C-alpha positions as semicolon CSV with decimal commas, in nm:
position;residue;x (nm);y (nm);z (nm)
1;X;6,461;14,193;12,036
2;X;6,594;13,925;12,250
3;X;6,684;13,592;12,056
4;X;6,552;13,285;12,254
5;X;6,707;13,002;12,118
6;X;6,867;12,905;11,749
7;X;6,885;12,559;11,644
8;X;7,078;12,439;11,301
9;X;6,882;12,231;11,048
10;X;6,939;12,061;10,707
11;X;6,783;12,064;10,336
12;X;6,738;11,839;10,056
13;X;6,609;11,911;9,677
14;X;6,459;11,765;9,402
15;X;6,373;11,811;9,071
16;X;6,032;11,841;8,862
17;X;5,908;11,799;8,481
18;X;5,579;11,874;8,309
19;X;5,256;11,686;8,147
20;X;5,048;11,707;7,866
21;X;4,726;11,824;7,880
22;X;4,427;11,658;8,016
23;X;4,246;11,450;7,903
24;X;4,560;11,215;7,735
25;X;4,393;11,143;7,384
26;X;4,630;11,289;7,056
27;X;4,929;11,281;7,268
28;X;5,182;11,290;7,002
29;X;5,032;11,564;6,808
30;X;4,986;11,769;7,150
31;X;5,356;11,735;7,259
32;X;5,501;11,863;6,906
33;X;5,268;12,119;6,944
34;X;5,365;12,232;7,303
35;X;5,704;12,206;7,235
36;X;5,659;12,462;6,973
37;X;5,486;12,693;7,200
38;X;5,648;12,621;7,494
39;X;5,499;12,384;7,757
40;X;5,317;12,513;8,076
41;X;5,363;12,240;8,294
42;X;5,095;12,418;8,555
43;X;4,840;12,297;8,254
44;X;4,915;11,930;8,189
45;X;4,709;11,669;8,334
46;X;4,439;11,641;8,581
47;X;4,320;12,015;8,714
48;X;4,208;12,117;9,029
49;X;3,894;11,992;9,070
50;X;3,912;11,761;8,780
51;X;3,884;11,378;8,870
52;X;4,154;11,151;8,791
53;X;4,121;10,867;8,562
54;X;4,109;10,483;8,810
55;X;4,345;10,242;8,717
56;X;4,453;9,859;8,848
57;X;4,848;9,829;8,901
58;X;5,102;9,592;9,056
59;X;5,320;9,674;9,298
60;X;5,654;9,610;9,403
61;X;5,552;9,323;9,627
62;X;5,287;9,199;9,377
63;X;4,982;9,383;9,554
64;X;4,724;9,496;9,277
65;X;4,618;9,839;9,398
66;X;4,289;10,062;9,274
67;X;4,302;10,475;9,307
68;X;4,029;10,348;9,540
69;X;4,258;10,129;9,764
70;X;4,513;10,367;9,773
71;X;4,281;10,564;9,917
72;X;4,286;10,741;10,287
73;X;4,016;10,891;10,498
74;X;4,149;11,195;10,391
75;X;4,225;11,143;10,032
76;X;4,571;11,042;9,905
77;X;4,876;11,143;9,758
78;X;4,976;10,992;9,385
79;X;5,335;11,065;9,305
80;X;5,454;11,000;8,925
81;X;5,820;10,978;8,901
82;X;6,057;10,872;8,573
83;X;6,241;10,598;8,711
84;X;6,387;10,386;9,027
85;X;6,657;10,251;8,832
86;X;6,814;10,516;8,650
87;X;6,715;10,875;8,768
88;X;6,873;11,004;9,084
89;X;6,631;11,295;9,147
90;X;6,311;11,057;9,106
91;X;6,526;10,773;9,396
92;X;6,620;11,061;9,621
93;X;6,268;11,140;9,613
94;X;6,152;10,839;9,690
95;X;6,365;10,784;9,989
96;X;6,232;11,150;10,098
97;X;5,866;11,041;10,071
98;X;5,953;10,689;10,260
99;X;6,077;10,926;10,528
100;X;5,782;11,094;10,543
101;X;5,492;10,848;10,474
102;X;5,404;10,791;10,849
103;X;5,343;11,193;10,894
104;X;5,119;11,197;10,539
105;X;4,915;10,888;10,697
106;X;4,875;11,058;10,996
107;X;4,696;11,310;10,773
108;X;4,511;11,120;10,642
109;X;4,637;11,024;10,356
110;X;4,701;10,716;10,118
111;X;5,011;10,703;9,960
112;X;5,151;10,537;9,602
113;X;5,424;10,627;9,388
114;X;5,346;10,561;9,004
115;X;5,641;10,550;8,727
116;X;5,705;10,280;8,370
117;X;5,899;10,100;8,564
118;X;5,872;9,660;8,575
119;X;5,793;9,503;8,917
120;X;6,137;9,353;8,941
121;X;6,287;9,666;8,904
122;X;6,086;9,820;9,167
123;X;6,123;9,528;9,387
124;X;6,457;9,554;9,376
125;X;6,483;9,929;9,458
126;X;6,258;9,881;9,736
127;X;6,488;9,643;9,924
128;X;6,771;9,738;9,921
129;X;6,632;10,076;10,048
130;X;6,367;9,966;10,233
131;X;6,047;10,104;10,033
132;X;5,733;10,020;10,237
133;X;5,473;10,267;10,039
134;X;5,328;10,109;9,701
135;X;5,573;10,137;9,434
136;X;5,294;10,101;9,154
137;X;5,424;9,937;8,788
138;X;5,280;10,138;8,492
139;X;5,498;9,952;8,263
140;X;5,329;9,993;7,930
141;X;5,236;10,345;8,050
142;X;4,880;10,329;8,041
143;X;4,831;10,497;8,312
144;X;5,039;10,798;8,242
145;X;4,903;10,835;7,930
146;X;4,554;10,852;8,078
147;X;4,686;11,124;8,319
148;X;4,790;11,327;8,043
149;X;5,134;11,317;8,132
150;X;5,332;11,101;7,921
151;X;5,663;11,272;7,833
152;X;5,688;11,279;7,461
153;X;6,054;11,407;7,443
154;X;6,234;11,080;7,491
155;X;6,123;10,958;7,177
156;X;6,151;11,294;6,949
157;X;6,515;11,264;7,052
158;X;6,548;11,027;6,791
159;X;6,287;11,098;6,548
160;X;6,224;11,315;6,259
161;X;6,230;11,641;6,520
162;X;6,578;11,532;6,724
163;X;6,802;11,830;6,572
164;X;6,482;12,058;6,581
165;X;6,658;12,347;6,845
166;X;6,358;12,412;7,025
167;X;6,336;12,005;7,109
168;X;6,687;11,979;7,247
169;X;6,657;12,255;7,404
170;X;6,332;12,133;7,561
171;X;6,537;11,784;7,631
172;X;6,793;12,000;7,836
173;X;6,462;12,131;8,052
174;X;6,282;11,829;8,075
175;X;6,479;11,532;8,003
176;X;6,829;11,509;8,038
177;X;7,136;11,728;7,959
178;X;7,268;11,513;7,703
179;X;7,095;11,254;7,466
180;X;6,839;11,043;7,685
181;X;6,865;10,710;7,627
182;X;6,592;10,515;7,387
183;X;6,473;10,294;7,679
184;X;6,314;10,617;7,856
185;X;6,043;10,665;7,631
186;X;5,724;10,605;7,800
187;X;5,837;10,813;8,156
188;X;5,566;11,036;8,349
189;X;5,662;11,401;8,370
190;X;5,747;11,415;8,746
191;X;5,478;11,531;8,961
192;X;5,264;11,495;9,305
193;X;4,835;11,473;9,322
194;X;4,647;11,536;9,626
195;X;4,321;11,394;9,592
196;X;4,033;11,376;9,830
197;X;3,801;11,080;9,908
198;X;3,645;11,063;9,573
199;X;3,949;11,114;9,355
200;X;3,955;11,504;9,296
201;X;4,221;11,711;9,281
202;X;4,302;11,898;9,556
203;X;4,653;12,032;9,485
204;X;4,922;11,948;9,240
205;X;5,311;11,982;9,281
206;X;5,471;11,990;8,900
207;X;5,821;12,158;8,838
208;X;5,996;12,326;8,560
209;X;6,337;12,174;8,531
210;X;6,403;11,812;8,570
211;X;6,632;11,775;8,865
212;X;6,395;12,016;9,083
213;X;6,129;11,858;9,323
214;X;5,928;11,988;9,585
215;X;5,981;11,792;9,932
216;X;5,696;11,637;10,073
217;X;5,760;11,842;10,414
218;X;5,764;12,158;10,193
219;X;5,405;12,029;10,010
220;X;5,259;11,940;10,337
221;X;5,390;12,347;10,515
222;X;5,256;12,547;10,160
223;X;4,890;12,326;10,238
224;X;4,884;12,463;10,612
225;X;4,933;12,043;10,708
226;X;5,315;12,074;10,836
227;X;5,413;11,831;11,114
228;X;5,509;12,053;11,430
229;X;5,912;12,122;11,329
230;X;6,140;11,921;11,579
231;X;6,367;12,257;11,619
232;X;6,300;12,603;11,546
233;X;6,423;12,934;11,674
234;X;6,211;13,181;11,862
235;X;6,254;13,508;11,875
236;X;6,061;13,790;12,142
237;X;6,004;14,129;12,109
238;X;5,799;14,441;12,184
239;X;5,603;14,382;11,901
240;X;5,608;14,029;11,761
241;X;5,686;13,687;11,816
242;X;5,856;13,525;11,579
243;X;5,909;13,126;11,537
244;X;6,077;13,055;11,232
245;X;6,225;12,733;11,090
246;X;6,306;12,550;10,737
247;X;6,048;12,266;10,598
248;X;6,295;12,044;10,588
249;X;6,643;11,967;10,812
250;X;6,810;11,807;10,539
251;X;6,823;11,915;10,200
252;X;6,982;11,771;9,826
253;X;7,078;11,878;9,523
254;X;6,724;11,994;9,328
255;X;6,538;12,035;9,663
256;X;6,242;12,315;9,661
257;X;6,183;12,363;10,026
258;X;6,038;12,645;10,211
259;X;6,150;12,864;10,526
260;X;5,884;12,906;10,741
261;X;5,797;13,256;11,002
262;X;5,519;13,245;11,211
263;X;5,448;13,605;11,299
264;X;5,247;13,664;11,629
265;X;5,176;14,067;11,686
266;X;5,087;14,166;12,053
267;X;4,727;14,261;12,111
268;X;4,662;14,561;12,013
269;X;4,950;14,557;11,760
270;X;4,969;14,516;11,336
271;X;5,181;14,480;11,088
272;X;5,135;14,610;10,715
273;X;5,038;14,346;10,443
274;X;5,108;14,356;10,060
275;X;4,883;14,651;9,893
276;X;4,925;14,889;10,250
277;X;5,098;15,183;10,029
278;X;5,306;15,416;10,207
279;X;5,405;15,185;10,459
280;X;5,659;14,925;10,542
281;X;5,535;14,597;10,416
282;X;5,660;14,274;10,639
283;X;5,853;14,046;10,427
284;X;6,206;13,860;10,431
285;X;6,492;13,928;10,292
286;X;6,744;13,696;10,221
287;X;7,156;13,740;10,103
288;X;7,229;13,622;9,777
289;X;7,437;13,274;9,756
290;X;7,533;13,042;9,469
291;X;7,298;12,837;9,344
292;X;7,015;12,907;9,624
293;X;6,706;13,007;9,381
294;X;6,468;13,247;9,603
295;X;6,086;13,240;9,492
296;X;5,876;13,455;9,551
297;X;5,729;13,521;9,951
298;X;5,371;13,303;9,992
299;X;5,143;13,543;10,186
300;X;4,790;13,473;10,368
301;X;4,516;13,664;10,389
302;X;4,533;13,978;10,507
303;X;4,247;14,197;10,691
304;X;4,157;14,558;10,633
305;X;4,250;14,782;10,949
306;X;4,029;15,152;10,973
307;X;4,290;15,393;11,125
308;X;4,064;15,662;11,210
309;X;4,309;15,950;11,277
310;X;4,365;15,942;10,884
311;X;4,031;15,808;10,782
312;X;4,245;15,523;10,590
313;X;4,176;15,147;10,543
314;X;4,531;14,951;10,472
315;X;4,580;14,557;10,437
316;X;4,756;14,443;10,776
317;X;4,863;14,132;10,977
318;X;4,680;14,176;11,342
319;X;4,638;13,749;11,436
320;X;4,877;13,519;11,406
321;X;5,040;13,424;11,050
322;X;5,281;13,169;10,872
323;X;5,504;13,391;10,558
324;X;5,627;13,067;10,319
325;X;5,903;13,144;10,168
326;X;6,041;12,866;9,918
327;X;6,388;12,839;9,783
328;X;6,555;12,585;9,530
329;X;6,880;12,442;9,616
330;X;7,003;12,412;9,256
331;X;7,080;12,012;9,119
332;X;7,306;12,097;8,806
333;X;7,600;11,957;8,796
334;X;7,779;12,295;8,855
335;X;7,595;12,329;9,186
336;X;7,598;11,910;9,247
337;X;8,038;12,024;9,222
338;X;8,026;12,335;9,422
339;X;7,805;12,148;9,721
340;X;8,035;11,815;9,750
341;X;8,214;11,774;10,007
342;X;7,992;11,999;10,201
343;X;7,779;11,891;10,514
344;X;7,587;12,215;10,589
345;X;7,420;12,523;10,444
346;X;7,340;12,835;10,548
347;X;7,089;13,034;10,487
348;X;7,079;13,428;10,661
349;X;6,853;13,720;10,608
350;X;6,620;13,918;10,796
351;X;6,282;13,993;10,866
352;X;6,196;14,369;10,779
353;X;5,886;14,532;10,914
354;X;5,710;14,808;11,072
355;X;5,456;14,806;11,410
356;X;5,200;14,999;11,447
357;X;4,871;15,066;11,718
358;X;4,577;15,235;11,697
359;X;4,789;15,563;11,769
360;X;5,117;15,536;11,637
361;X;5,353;15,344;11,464
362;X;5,690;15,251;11,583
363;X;6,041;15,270;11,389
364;X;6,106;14,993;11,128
365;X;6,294;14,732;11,236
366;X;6,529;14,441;11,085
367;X;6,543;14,082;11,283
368;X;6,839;13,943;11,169
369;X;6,795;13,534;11,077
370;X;6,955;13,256;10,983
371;X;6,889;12,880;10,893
372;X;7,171;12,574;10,884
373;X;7,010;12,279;10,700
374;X;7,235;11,953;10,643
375;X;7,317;11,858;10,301
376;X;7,243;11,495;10,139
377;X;7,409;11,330;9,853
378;X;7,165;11,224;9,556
379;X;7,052;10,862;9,551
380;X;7,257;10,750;9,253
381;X;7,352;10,374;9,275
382;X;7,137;10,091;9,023
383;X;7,106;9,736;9,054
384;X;7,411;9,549;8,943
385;X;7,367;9,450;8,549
386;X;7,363;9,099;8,428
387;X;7,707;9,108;8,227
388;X;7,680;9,144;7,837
């Protein structure tokens, strides 16, 4: 195969929590229940399908906003985060969907960010680092309590259940690594709605470990609604086409982002799909690194092909396809130490697969790949402190 051009690009992570289940009524008793058997955070709050409760907040310029306001032609995007002030993950996050809010808009799509924080907190976040979208005050947490995903844990921390093992260790997932601090109770389990026009869910974005997020180029690429990639590298051959690139250019610590391949076979030409036994199933494979968390490959559809010769039906790949495959790059502070310092990544692996037409099928081959993504440093400064 003849490589046609190879462009570097960056990455950035996040981090994700959970939420209770919906609707938010008994929340106490739920959450010393779940942590005893475990939370699912792809079960807490609002379902696919389900509608999500309205509500009336402020935002950081004093703008009272409705889910109906918020709304786009399209729907819109509600993102619940812990904090502005003191969580890194939740501020790098915000600055990622800043970055992005013209492309979601362009979709379609109203845009508000939701957390306990006060106005003046949030007003303060948003200029020094220039927050246009709706920065929505739930202080009270009203809101995320009628979402179903208040986060319980801050407050068992210090109550009758704080040296319960199975709570710190669910503090350590969910929380914090240490003791949070008292003033956190009342935080949203981190997490991203899409809702259409009349406030259903359309997707939802949650996370298992607290310094993981997805990024909002990543949730727009695993919907089929990525923005055309400003670089990519193309690769032509006998058989395929290939255009792959990453969701995202630049990455940080607790980033889940995706690599993208668009597969295009020649007419006439297929490629085995998951389920074709006996055959070479397409799919990426990727070389191990520190603290680079591989998930598993997102596939389409595939079609059923009738080779006649052996009277078989197999799944294949004969029209063009996108393979999603999303990665974590890891935010503890192990992998936060082994990154600094660091302005690039670099991601290699290949694509394996084997051809085939009507009559024959060809050798298996390997494309070798790779992906460079920048590295970004975690939003971490607060507003200065009135001194004690």
């Amino acid at each position: 195969m003849r490589q046609i051009r190879h462009v570097s690009m960056l990455v950035v992570l996040t981090a994700g929590l959970l939420s209770w289940p919906y609707p938010g009524t008994g929340l106490a008793a739920q959450a010393a229940q779940a942590v005893r058997t475990k939370i699912d955070v792809s079960k807490l709050g609002p379902q696919v399908g389900q509608t999500v409760p309205d509500f009336s907040l402020t935002d950081q310029n004093g703008k009272t906003w409705t889910r109906q306001s918020i709304m786009g032609p399209k729907g819109a995007m509600l993102v619940f985060y812990r904090s502005a002030d003191w969580c890194p993950y939740c501020k790098t996050q915000l600055v990622d969907l800043q970055s992005r809010l013209d492309a979601l808009r362009a979709q379609g799509l109203g845009v508000a960010a939701i957390s306990y924080d006060s106005v003046p907190t949030l007003a303060e976040f948003a200029s020094r680092r220039k927050i246009t979208l709706p920065l929505l005050s739930d202080a009270g947490s009203a809101t995320i309590k009628a979402f179903g995903i208040l986060n319980p844990l801050p407050e068992m921390a210090f109550g009758p259940e704080k040296d319960n093992p199975e709570v710190i260790a669910e503090l350590q997932k969910y929380v914090a690594g240490g003791r949070p601090s008292p003033s956190w109770a009342g935080i949203a389990f981190p997490g991203t709605f899409i809702l259409d026009p009349q406030g259903r869910v359309v997707s939802r974005f949650f996370e298992d470990y607290y310094v993981e997020r997805s990024t909002f180029s990543n949730i727009m690429l695993r919907l089929g609604k990525a923005a055309a990639p400003v670089t990519a590298t193309k690769v032509t051959g006998t058989h395929l086409t290939l255009t792959t690139y990453p969701s995202d250019s630049i990455i940080a610590a607790g980033n889940r982002f995706s690599l993208a391949v668009q597969v295009q076979p020649q007419p006439g030409v297929h490629v085995y799909a998951p389920g074709a036994s006996g055959y070479k199933v397409i799919a990426l494979s990727l070389k191990p690194q520190p603290f680079v968390r591989v998930l598993p490959m997102t596939y389409p559809a595939s079609e059923t092909y009738f080779f006649k010769p052996l009277n078989e039906r197999v799944p294949v790949f004969q029209k063009p396809v996108t393979l999603v495959q999303e990665l974590v790059l890891e935010g503890t502070a192990t992998a936060q130490a082994a990154y600094r310092g660091k302005e690039s990544i670099t991601i290699e692996g290949a694509l394996d697969y084997q051809a085939c037409d009507d009559k024959v099928c060809f050798n298996p081959v390997s494309v070798p790949l790779s992906w460079t993504m920048s590295l970004k440093a975690l939003v971490t400064e607060r507003a200065p402190r009135p001194p004690q």
